[in-house]
Short mmCIF file of C-alpha atoms in Angstrom, two decimals:
data_model
loop_
_atom_site.label_atom_id
_atom_site.label_comp_id
_atom_site.label_asym_id
_atom_site.label_seq_id
_atom_site.Cartn_x
_atom_site.Cartn_y
_atom_site.Cartn_z
CA MET O 18 -127.65 -269.51 -193.88
CA LYS O 19 -128.77 -265.93 -192.64
CA ILE O 20 -128.10 -265.51 -188.94
CA ALA O 21 -129.23 -262.51 -187.01
CA TYR O 22 -127.91 -260.97 -184.08
CA ASP O 23 -128.96 -258.48 -181.33
CA ALA O 24 -126.01 -256.08 -182.00
CA LYS O 25 -126.52 -253.41 -178.99
CA ARG O 26 -123.52 -254.73 -177.19
CA PHE O 27 -121.43 -255.33 -180.53
CA PHE O 28 -121.77 -251.61 -181.33
CA HIS O 29 -121.97 -249.74 -177.61
CA ASN O 30 -119.72 -252.03 -175.13
CA THR O 31 -116.22 -251.71 -174.82
CA SER O 32 -115.39 -254.74 -172.70
CA GLY O 33 -116.86 -258.17 -171.67
CA LEU O 34 -120.15 -258.57 -173.52
CA GLY O 35 -119.22 -256.29 -176.51
CA ASN O 36 -115.81 -258.09 -177.04
CA TYR O 37 -117.85 -261.42 -177.14
CA SER O 38 -120.27 -260.19 -179.63
CA ARG O 39 -117.43 -258.69 -181.84
CA ASP O 40 -115.28 -261.61 -181.71
CA LEU O 41 -118.39 -264.13 -182.10
CA VAL O 42 -119.19 -262.30 -185.62
CA ARG O 43 -115.58 -261.93 -186.78
CA ILE O 44 -114.69 -265.55 -186.46
CA LEU O 45 -117.71 -266.70 -188.10
CA ALA O 46 -117.63 -264.52 -190.96
CA LYS O 47 -114.08 -265.47 -191.45
CA TYR O 48 -114.28 -269.30 -191.05
CA PHE O 49 -117.80 -269.64 -192.57
CA PRO O 50 -117.83 -266.80 -195.40
CA GLU O 51 -120.66 -268.71 -197.16
CA ASN O 52 -123.20 -267.28 -194.67
CA GLU O 53 -124.86 -263.84 -194.12
CA TYR O 54 -124.27 -262.12 -190.76
CA ILE O 55 -126.93 -259.55 -190.07
CA LEU O 56 -126.24 -257.18 -187.30
CA LEU O 57 -129.52 -255.54 -185.95
CA ASN O 58 -129.65 -252.26 -183.86
CA LYS O 59 -130.92 -248.84 -183.96
CA ASN O 60 -127.87 -247.44 -184.80
CA LYS O 61 -124.07 -248.41 -185.21
CA SER O 62 -120.83 -246.97 -183.85
CA GLU O 63 -116.99 -247.12 -184.99
CA ARG O 64 -116.76 -250.40 -182.98
CA GLY O 65 -116.44 -253.15 -185.24
CA GLU O 66 -115.89 -250.79 -188.01
CA ASP O 67 -113.38 -253.69 -189.49
CA ILE O 68 -115.92 -256.32 -189.23
CA LEU O 69 -118.83 -254.72 -191.06
CA LYS O 70 -116.36 -253.91 -193.92
CA LYS O 71 -116.68 -257.95 -194.45
CA LYS O 72 -118.84 -258.68 -197.61
CA ASN O 73 -120.97 -261.31 -195.65
CA VAL O 74 -121.48 -258.62 -192.57
CA SER O 75 -124.33 -256.17 -192.90
CA PHE O 76 -125.97 -253.67 -190.67
CA VAL O 77 -129.89 -253.41 -190.39
CA GLN O 78 -131.54 -250.46 -188.45
CA THR O 79 -134.11 -252.00 -186.41
CA SER O 80 -137.73 -250.39 -186.81
CA LYS O 81 -138.57 -247.13 -184.90
CA GLY O 82 -140.55 -246.97 -181.87
CA ASN O 83 -140.50 -247.37 -178.04
CA MET O 84 -138.64 -250.37 -176.85
CA SER O 85 -137.75 -251.77 -180.47
CA ARG O 86 -135.23 -254.12 -179.34
CA GLN O 87 -137.94 -256.06 -177.19
CA PHE O 88 -140.93 -255.61 -179.44
CA ARG O 89 -139.66 -254.93 -183.21
CA MET O 90 -136.06 -256.55 -183.52
CA GLY O 91 -137.28 -260.04 -183.76
CA LYS O 92 -139.85 -259.26 -186.56
CA ASP O 93 -137.06 -257.36 -188.19
CA ALA O 94 -135.14 -260.39 -188.40
CA GLN O 95 -137.96 -262.40 -189.66
CA LYS O 96 -138.27 -259.71 -192.42
CA GLN O 97 -134.64 -260.45 -193.61
CA ASP O 98 -135.63 -264.14 -194.00
CA ALA O 99 -133.04 -264.89 -191.16
CA ASP O 100 -132.68 -268.59 -190.21
CA ILE O 101 -131.70 -267.92 -187.06
CA PHE O 102 -131.71 -264.97 -184.54
CA HIS O 103 -128.97 -265.01 -181.82
CA GLY O 104 -129.15 -262.89 -178.72
CA LEU O 105 -125.63 -262.52 -177.46
CA SER O 106 -126.14 -261.19 -173.86
CA GLY O 107 -129.04 -262.98 -172.04
CA GLU O 108 -131.88 -261.63 -173.96
CA LEU O 109 -134.38 -262.53 -176.95
CA PRO O 110 -137.06 -259.99 -178.26
CA LEU O 111 -140.52 -260.39 -176.87
CA LYS O 112 -142.46 -260.09 -179.86
CA TRP O 113 -142.25 -262.35 -183.36
CA GLY O 114 -144.12 -262.63 -186.45
CA GLN O 115 -145.41 -265.70 -188.18
CA LYS O 116 -142.15 -266.72 -190.30
CA PRO O 117 -140.36 -269.52 -188.86
CA ILE O 118 -136.99 -268.51 -187.15
CA LYS O 119 -134.99 -270.33 -184.74
CA LYS O 120 -133.80 -268.72 -181.62
CA ILE O 121 -130.54 -268.94 -179.43
CA VAL O 122 -129.38 -267.19 -176.51
CA THR O 123 -126.14 -266.88 -174.85
CA ILE O 124 -126.00 -266.64 -171.24
CA HIS O 125 -122.82 -265.25 -169.66
CA ASP O 126 -123.42 -265.53 -165.83
CA LEU O 127 -126.02 -265.48 -163.22
CA ILE O 128 -123.82 -263.18 -160.89
CA PHE O 129 -126.85 -261.18 -159.82
CA VAL O 130 -128.64 -264.60 -158.10
CA ARG O 131 -125.45 -265.71 -156.88
CA TYR O 132 -124.37 -262.45 -155.32
CA PRO O 133 -127.31 -260.21 -155.18
CA GLN O 134 -125.52 -257.67 -152.81
CA TYR O 135 -123.77 -256.31 -155.92
CA TYR O 136 -127.22 -255.33 -157.33
CA SER O 137 -130.21 -253.24 -156.73
CA PHE O 138 -133.30 -255.02 -155.93
CA PHE O 139 -134.85 -253.65 -159.17
CA ASP O 140 -131.93 -254.65 -161.37
CA ARG O 141 -131.88 -258.46 -160.01
CA LYS O 142 -135.59 -258.61 -160.78
CA ILE O 143 -135.42 -257.22 -164.21
CA HIS O 144 -132.48 -259.69 -164.91
CA PHE O 145 -134.25 -262.74 -163.74
CA TRP O 146 -137.26 -261.98 -165.40
CA LYS O 147 -135.17 -261.35 -168.83
CA PHE O 148 -132.85 -264.13 -168.68
CA LYS O 149 -135.75 -266.72 -167.44
CA LYS O 150 -137.77 -265.36 -170.33
CA ALA O 151 -135.01 -265.88 -172.95
CA ALA O 152 -134.17 -269.17 -171.77
CA ASN O 153 -137.69 -270.48 -171.83
CA SER O 154 -138.18 -269.04 -175.58
CA ALA O 155 -134.87 -270.00 -176.95
CA ASP O 156 -134.38 -273.37 -179.04
CA LYS O 157 -130.97 -273.60 -177.65
CA ILE O 158 -128.82 -272.04 -174.85
CA ILE O 159 -125.16 -271.12 -175.26
CA ALA O 160 -123.30 -270.95 -171.68
CA ILE O 161 -119.88 -269.51 -171.74
CA SER O 162 -118.59 -272.19 -169.16
CA GLU O 163 -119.71 -275.31 -167.21
CA GLN O 164 -120.05 -272.98 -164.21
CA THR O 165 -122.50 -271.01 -166.08
CA LYS O 166 -124.44 -274.23 -167.35
CA ARG O 167 -124.88 -275.42 -163.70
CA ASP O 168 -126.23 -272.05 -162.74
CA ILE O 169 -128.63 -272.02 -165.45
CA VAL O 170 -129.77 -275.67 -164.39
CA GLN O 171 -129.95 -274.52 -160.94
CA PHE O 172 -131.55 -271.17 -160.86
CA LEU O 173 -133.51 -270.87 -164.29
CA LYS O 174 -134.86 -274.43 -163.98
CA VAL O 175 -133.63 -275.64 -167.74
CA PRO O 176 -133.00 -279.19 -168.55
CA GLU O 177 -129.20 -279.67 -169.36
CA SER O 178 -130.41 -281.21 -172.73
CA ARG O 179 -131.24 -277.29 -173.98
CA ILE O 180 -127.85 -276.00 -172.83
CA GLU O 181 -124.51 -276.09 -174.94
CA VAL O 182 -121.14 -275.03 -173.55
CA ILE O 183 -119.09 -273.27 -175.96
CA TYR O 184 -116.30 -271.08 -174.70
CA GLN O 185 -115.41 -268.01 -175.59
CA GLY O 186 -112.07 -266.76 -176.87
CA CYS O 187 -110.22 -263.65 -176.73
CA HIS O 188 -109.06 -260.46 -179.00
CA HIS O 189 -106.41 -261.43 -181.69
CA ALA O 190 -104.05 -258.66 -180.09
CA PHE O 191 -103.14 -261.13 -177.46
CA LYS O 192 -102.18 -263.70 -179.88
CA GLU O 193 -99.79 -261.47 -182.17
CA ASN O 194 -96.24 -259.97 -181.51
CA GLN O 195 -96.51 -256.13 -181.27
CA PRO O 196 -93.44 -254.27 -183.08
CA GLU O 197 -90.42 -253.50 -180.67
CA ASP O 198 -90.92 -249.93 -181.24
CA PHE O 199 -94.64 -250.01 -180.05
CA ILE O 200 -93.55 -251.96 -177.14
CA GLN O 201 -91.05 -249.54 -175.79
CA LYS O 202 -93.58 -246.79 -176.69
CA THR O 203 -96.11 -248.76 -174.53
CA LYS O 204 -93.69 -248.87 -171.66
CA GLN O 205 -92.83 -245.12 -171.74
CA LYS O 206 -96.34 -243.86 -172.36
CA PHE O 207 -97.38 -245.86 -168.96
CA SER O 208 -94.28 -245.60 -167.17
CA LEU O 209 -94.34 -249.13 -166.72
CA PRO O 210 -91.81 -250.75 -163.74
CA GLU O 211 -89.35 -253.08 -165.04
CA LYS O 212 -90.80 -255.82 -163.52
CA TYR O 213 -94.55 -256.15 -162.05
CA ILE O 214 -97.77 -257.89 -161.34
CA LEU O 215 -100.73 -257.14 -163.33
CA ASN O 216 -104.57 -257.05 -162.67
CA VAL O 217 -106.97 -256.39 -165.36
CA GLY O 218 -110.88 -255.76 -164.45
CA THR O 219 -113.29 -253.53 -163.03
CA ILE O 220 -112.31 -252.29 -159.80
CA GLU O 221 -115.18 -253.51 -158.08
CA ASP O 222 -115.74 -255.62 -154.74
CA ARG O 223 -116.33 -258.91 -156.68
CA LYS O 224 -113.00 -258.85 -158.32
CA ASN O 225 -111.32 -258.49 -155.18
CA ILE O 226 -108.14 -256.60 -155.62
CA LEU O 227 -108.15 -255.12 -152.19
CA ASN O 228 -106.59 -258.59 -151.09
CA VAL O 229 -104.14 -258.43 -153.77
CA ILE O 230 -103.06 -255.15 -152.08
CA LYS O 231 -102.92 -256.43 -148.68
CA ALA O 232 -100.87 -259.49 -149.75
CA LEU O 233 -98.33 -256.83 -151.22
CA LYS O 234 -98.18 -254.84 -148.21
CA ASP O 235 -94.40 -254.80 -146.78
CA THR O 236 -93.13 -256.18 -150.00
CA LYS O 237 -91.62 -253.98 -152.74
CA ILE O 238 -93.34 -256.20 -155.55
CA PRO O 239 -95.01 -253.44 -157.84
CA LEU O 240 -98.78 -253.70 -159.03
CA VAL O 241 -100.30 -252.59 -162.23
CA VAL O 242 -104.18 -252.27 -162.25
CA ILE O 243 -106.28 -251.82 -165.19
CA GLY O 244 -109.94 -251.10 -165.14
CA LYS O 245 -112.75 -248.93 -164.64
CA LYS O 246 -113.17 -247.71 -161.23
CA THR O 247 -116.04 -247.65 -158.85
CA LYS O 248 -117.05 -246.49 -155.42
CA TYR O 249 -115.38 -249.63 -154.33
CA PHE O 250 -111.96 -247.66 -155.31
CA LYS O 251 -112.39 -245.52 -152.67
CA LYS O 252 -111.75 -248.20 -150.13
CA VAL O 253 -108.84 -249.68 -151.95
CA LYS O 254 -107.78 -245.85 -152.51
CA ASN O 255 -107.93 -245.68 -148.54
CA PHE O 256 -105.76 -248.74 -147.92
CA ILE O 257 -103.05 -247.51 -150.05
CA HIS O 258 -102.94 -244.14 -148.60
CA LYS O 259 -102.93 -245.49 -144.79
CA ASN O 260 -99.93 -247.89 -145.60
CA SER O 261 -97.86 -245.57 -147.88
CA MET O 262 -98.22 -247.73 -151.10
CA GLU O 263 -98.86 -244.96 -153.56
CA LYS O 264 -95.45 -245.56 -155.41
CA GLN O 265 -96.05 -249.42 -155.48
CA VAL O 266 -99.67 -249.82 -156.77
CA HIS O 267 -100.18 -247.99 -160.31
CA PHE O 268 -103.75 -247.57 -161.71
CA MET O 269 -104.25 -247.04 -165.48
CA GLU O 270 -107.23 -246.24 -167.51
CA GLY O 271 -107.59 -245.18 -171.53
CA VAL O 272 -105.70 -248.29 -172.37
CA SER O 273 -106.11 -249.35 -176.07
CA MET O 274 -106.23 -253.08 -176.94
CA ASP O 275 -102.64 -253.34 -178.41
CA GLU O 276 -101.29 -251.50 -175.42
CA LEU O 277 -103.02 -253.57 -173.16
CA ALA O 278 -101.56 -256.99 -175.02
CA VAL O 279 -98.20 -255.20 -174.60
CA ILE O 280 -98.78 -254.54 -170.81
CA TYR O 281 -99.99 -258.26 -170.41
CA LYS O 282 -96.85 -259.73 -172.16
CA LEU O 283 -94.32 -257.67 -170.29
CA ALA O 284 -95.97 -258.57 -166.97
CA ASP O 285 -94.02 -261.40 -164.73
CA ILE O 286 -97.45 -262.39 -163.19
CA PHE O 287 -101.06 -261.92 -163.96
CA ILE O 288 -103.42 -261.91 -160.97
CA TYR O 289 -107.19 -262.66 -161.00
CA PRO O 290 -108.54 -262.86 -157.59
CA SER O 291 -112.06 -262.37 -158.43
CA PHE O 292 -114.65 -264.09 -155.99
CA PHE O 293 -117.10 -265.36 -159.00
CA GLU O 294 -116.87 -265.30 -162.61
CA GLY O 295 -118.86 -266.34 -165.61
CA PHE O 296 -115.77 -267.34 -167.29
CA GLY O 297 -112.92 -264.70 -166.76
CA ILE O 298 -111.27 -263.81 -170.29
CA PRO O 299 -108.62 -261.84 -168.51
CA VAL O 300 -107.05 -265.13 -167.67
CA ILE O 301 -107.34 -266.45 -171.05
CA GLU O 302 -105.71 -263.09 -172.47
CA ALA O 303 -102.87 -263.61 -169.87
CA LEU O 304 -102.21 -267.27 -171.21
CA PHE O 305 -102.21 -266.41 -174.73
CA SER O 306 -99.60 -263.48 -173.63
CA LYS O 307 -97.56 -266.29 -172.13
CA THR O 308 -97.86 -264.96 -168.70
CA VAL O 309 -98.07 -266.89 -165.88
CA VAL O 310 -101.72 -266.76 -164.09
CA ILE O 311 -102.53 -266.66 -160.49
CA THR O 312 -106.40 -266.96 -160.05
CA SER O 313 -109.12 -268.21 -157.74
CA ASN O 314 -110.10 -271.67 -157.09
CA THR O 315 -113.55 -270.78 -157.58
CA SER O 316 -116.37 -270.50 -159.96
CA CYS O 317 -115.14 -271.16 -163.62
CA LEU O 318 -111.85 -269.75 -163.16
CA PRO O 319 -110.11 -273.33 -162.96
CA GLU O 320 -111.82 -274.08 -166.34
CA ALA O 321 -110.08 -271.13 -167.87
CA GLY O 322 -106.63 -271.28 -165.88
CA GLY O 323 -106.22 -275.10 -166.78
CA PRO O 324 -103.85 -277.22 -164.79
CA ASP O 325 -100.74 -275.20 -164.84
CA SER O 326 -101.99 -271.86 -163.30
CA VAL O 327 -101.80 -271.22 -159.72
CA TYR O 328 -104.84 -271.08 -157.38
CA ILE O 329 -105.56 -269.03 -154.54
CA ASP O 330 -108.48 -268.83 -151.96
CA PRO O 331 -109.53 -265.46 -152.90
CA GLU O 332 -110.81 -264.74 -149.22
CA ASN O 333 -107.33 -265.57 -147.66
CA TYR O 334 -104.55 -262.64 -148.28
CA LEU O 335 -101.91 -264.51 -146.91
CA ASP O 336 -102.65 -267.44 -148.97
CA ILE O 337 -102.32 -264.90 -152.00
CA GLN O 338 -99.25 -263.34 -150.62
CA SER O 339 -97.31 -267.08 -150.53
CA LYS O 340 -98.51 -267.76 -154.05
CA ILE O 341 -97.18 -264.72 -155.38
CA LYS O 342 -93.56 -264.74 -153.67
CA PHE O 343 -93.40 -268.12 -154.90
CA LEU O 344 -93.73 -267.34 -158.34
CA TRP O 345 -92.03 -263.87 -158.13
CA ASN O 346 -88.91 -265.50 -156.62
CA ASN O 347 -88.72 -268.55 -159.13
CA GLU O 348 -88.34 -267.30 -162.68
CA SER O 349 -87.70 -270.76 -164.42
CA GLU O 350 -91.11 -271.92 -162.48
CA ARG O 351 -92.73 -268.95 -164.01
CA LYS O 352 -91.49 -270.05 -167.35
CA ARG O 353 -92.42 -273.16 -167.16
CA ARG O 354 -96.30 -272.96 -166.14
CA ALA O 355 -96.40 -269.89 -168.88
CA ASP O 356 -95.40 -272.48 -171.58
CA LYS O 357 -97.71 -274.93 -170.34
CA GLY O 358 -100.53 -272.31 -170.16
CA LEU O 359 -99.83 -271.45 -173.77
CA GLU O 360 -100.38 -275.03 -174.61
CA PHE O 361 -103.42 -275.56 -172.65
CA VAL O 362 -105.42 -271.92 -174.10
CA GLN O 363 -105.17 -273.06 -177.54
CA LYS O 364 -108.60 -274.86 -177.23
CA PHE O 365 -109.98 -271.18 -176.59
CA ASN O 366 -108.46 -270.18 -180.56
CA ASP O 367 -110.83 -268.86 -183.01
CA GLU O 368 -111.13 -271.65 -185.30
CA PRO O 369 -112.40 -274.52 -182.66
CA ILE O 370 -114.77 -272.18 -181.24
CA ALA O 371 -116.10 -270.81 -184.68
CA ASN O 372 -116.89 -274.45 -185.41
CA GLU O 373 -118.63 -275.26 -182.29
CA LEU O 374 -120.69 -272.27 -182.96
CA MET O 375 -121.67 -273.31 -186.41
CA ASN O 376 -122.07 -276.83 -185.58
CA LEU O 377 -125.01 -275.76 -183.25
CA TYR O 378 -126.53 -273.41 -185.64
CA ARG O 379 -126.66 -276.21 -188.04
CA LYS O 380 -128.02 -278.63 -185.64
CA VAL O 381 -130.84 -276.12 -184.55
CA ILE O 382 -131.81 -275.53 -188.18
CA SER O 383 -131.72 -279.40 -189.26
#
């Protein structure tokens, strides 16, 4: 079987969609080496170099021209005699040739519909049009959570029968034990506190880190935040300054994947108070790191967190505060929940996800 991928995110996204794309190709190439995996894009980058070194993974440059991703990539896949074209980020090419090819698209979330205030009018219209077009032309749609499946049915008016829920996993660094000397170097490099709560994710309104900081006011509990800053950061910074919390809240950027894995493992609690997510990969990363999770009781987050994570109302900073204090002051409870969380998160391991993907590919071409 030959499977072609829209590899724009594979090569050029550092986080969410990029990690999904790279992990998907990596695990399929590992567990199903008999197939060919073709990465289509106008150029490649150093990202995913290790995956491209595999004998069954190849890069094919798309034909030149304006909007080649939309108008030429599909035909390029057909020229490669691909059996399946898989769009990894909610889009499919608009033009195709005569050769038969099956089409699959992964839709991660429809946050732009649920929370329009976070997007410009133009972006909302473009996103909706592209997702709707892809959903209508795909032979099968992959939703990364039950929440996303419900949203696709509700907002894109797609029958449930055309959608498969296949969860995503996370980078293998979170499942490995980093060497002790590397752990110590990471601690020193980032001046990590001896004990701390961790938050990972873009510092934006929807991710809701301000309510965590409000919850930690008048406590001495250190918070480490890792993520790209947006204009929302100014509001967060103003609150920190007004309440003299500069020494309590530590912001970090430029963290490698292995360093991030260490920072997760050293954290006492991972907190993810987002108002809405398509899936919530950081929750999975924390569970694989044997770090107890506090997350929101909304959207798909209970799907990712499982029965032994602690759930909060993201709107209520007093609820967040009480849950943090409960775990912070109870080491045995943290350990119990972390151990249970590690058992639960095995369903998001590479092999079961690869099997589900391959079963879907086989079903589509049969």
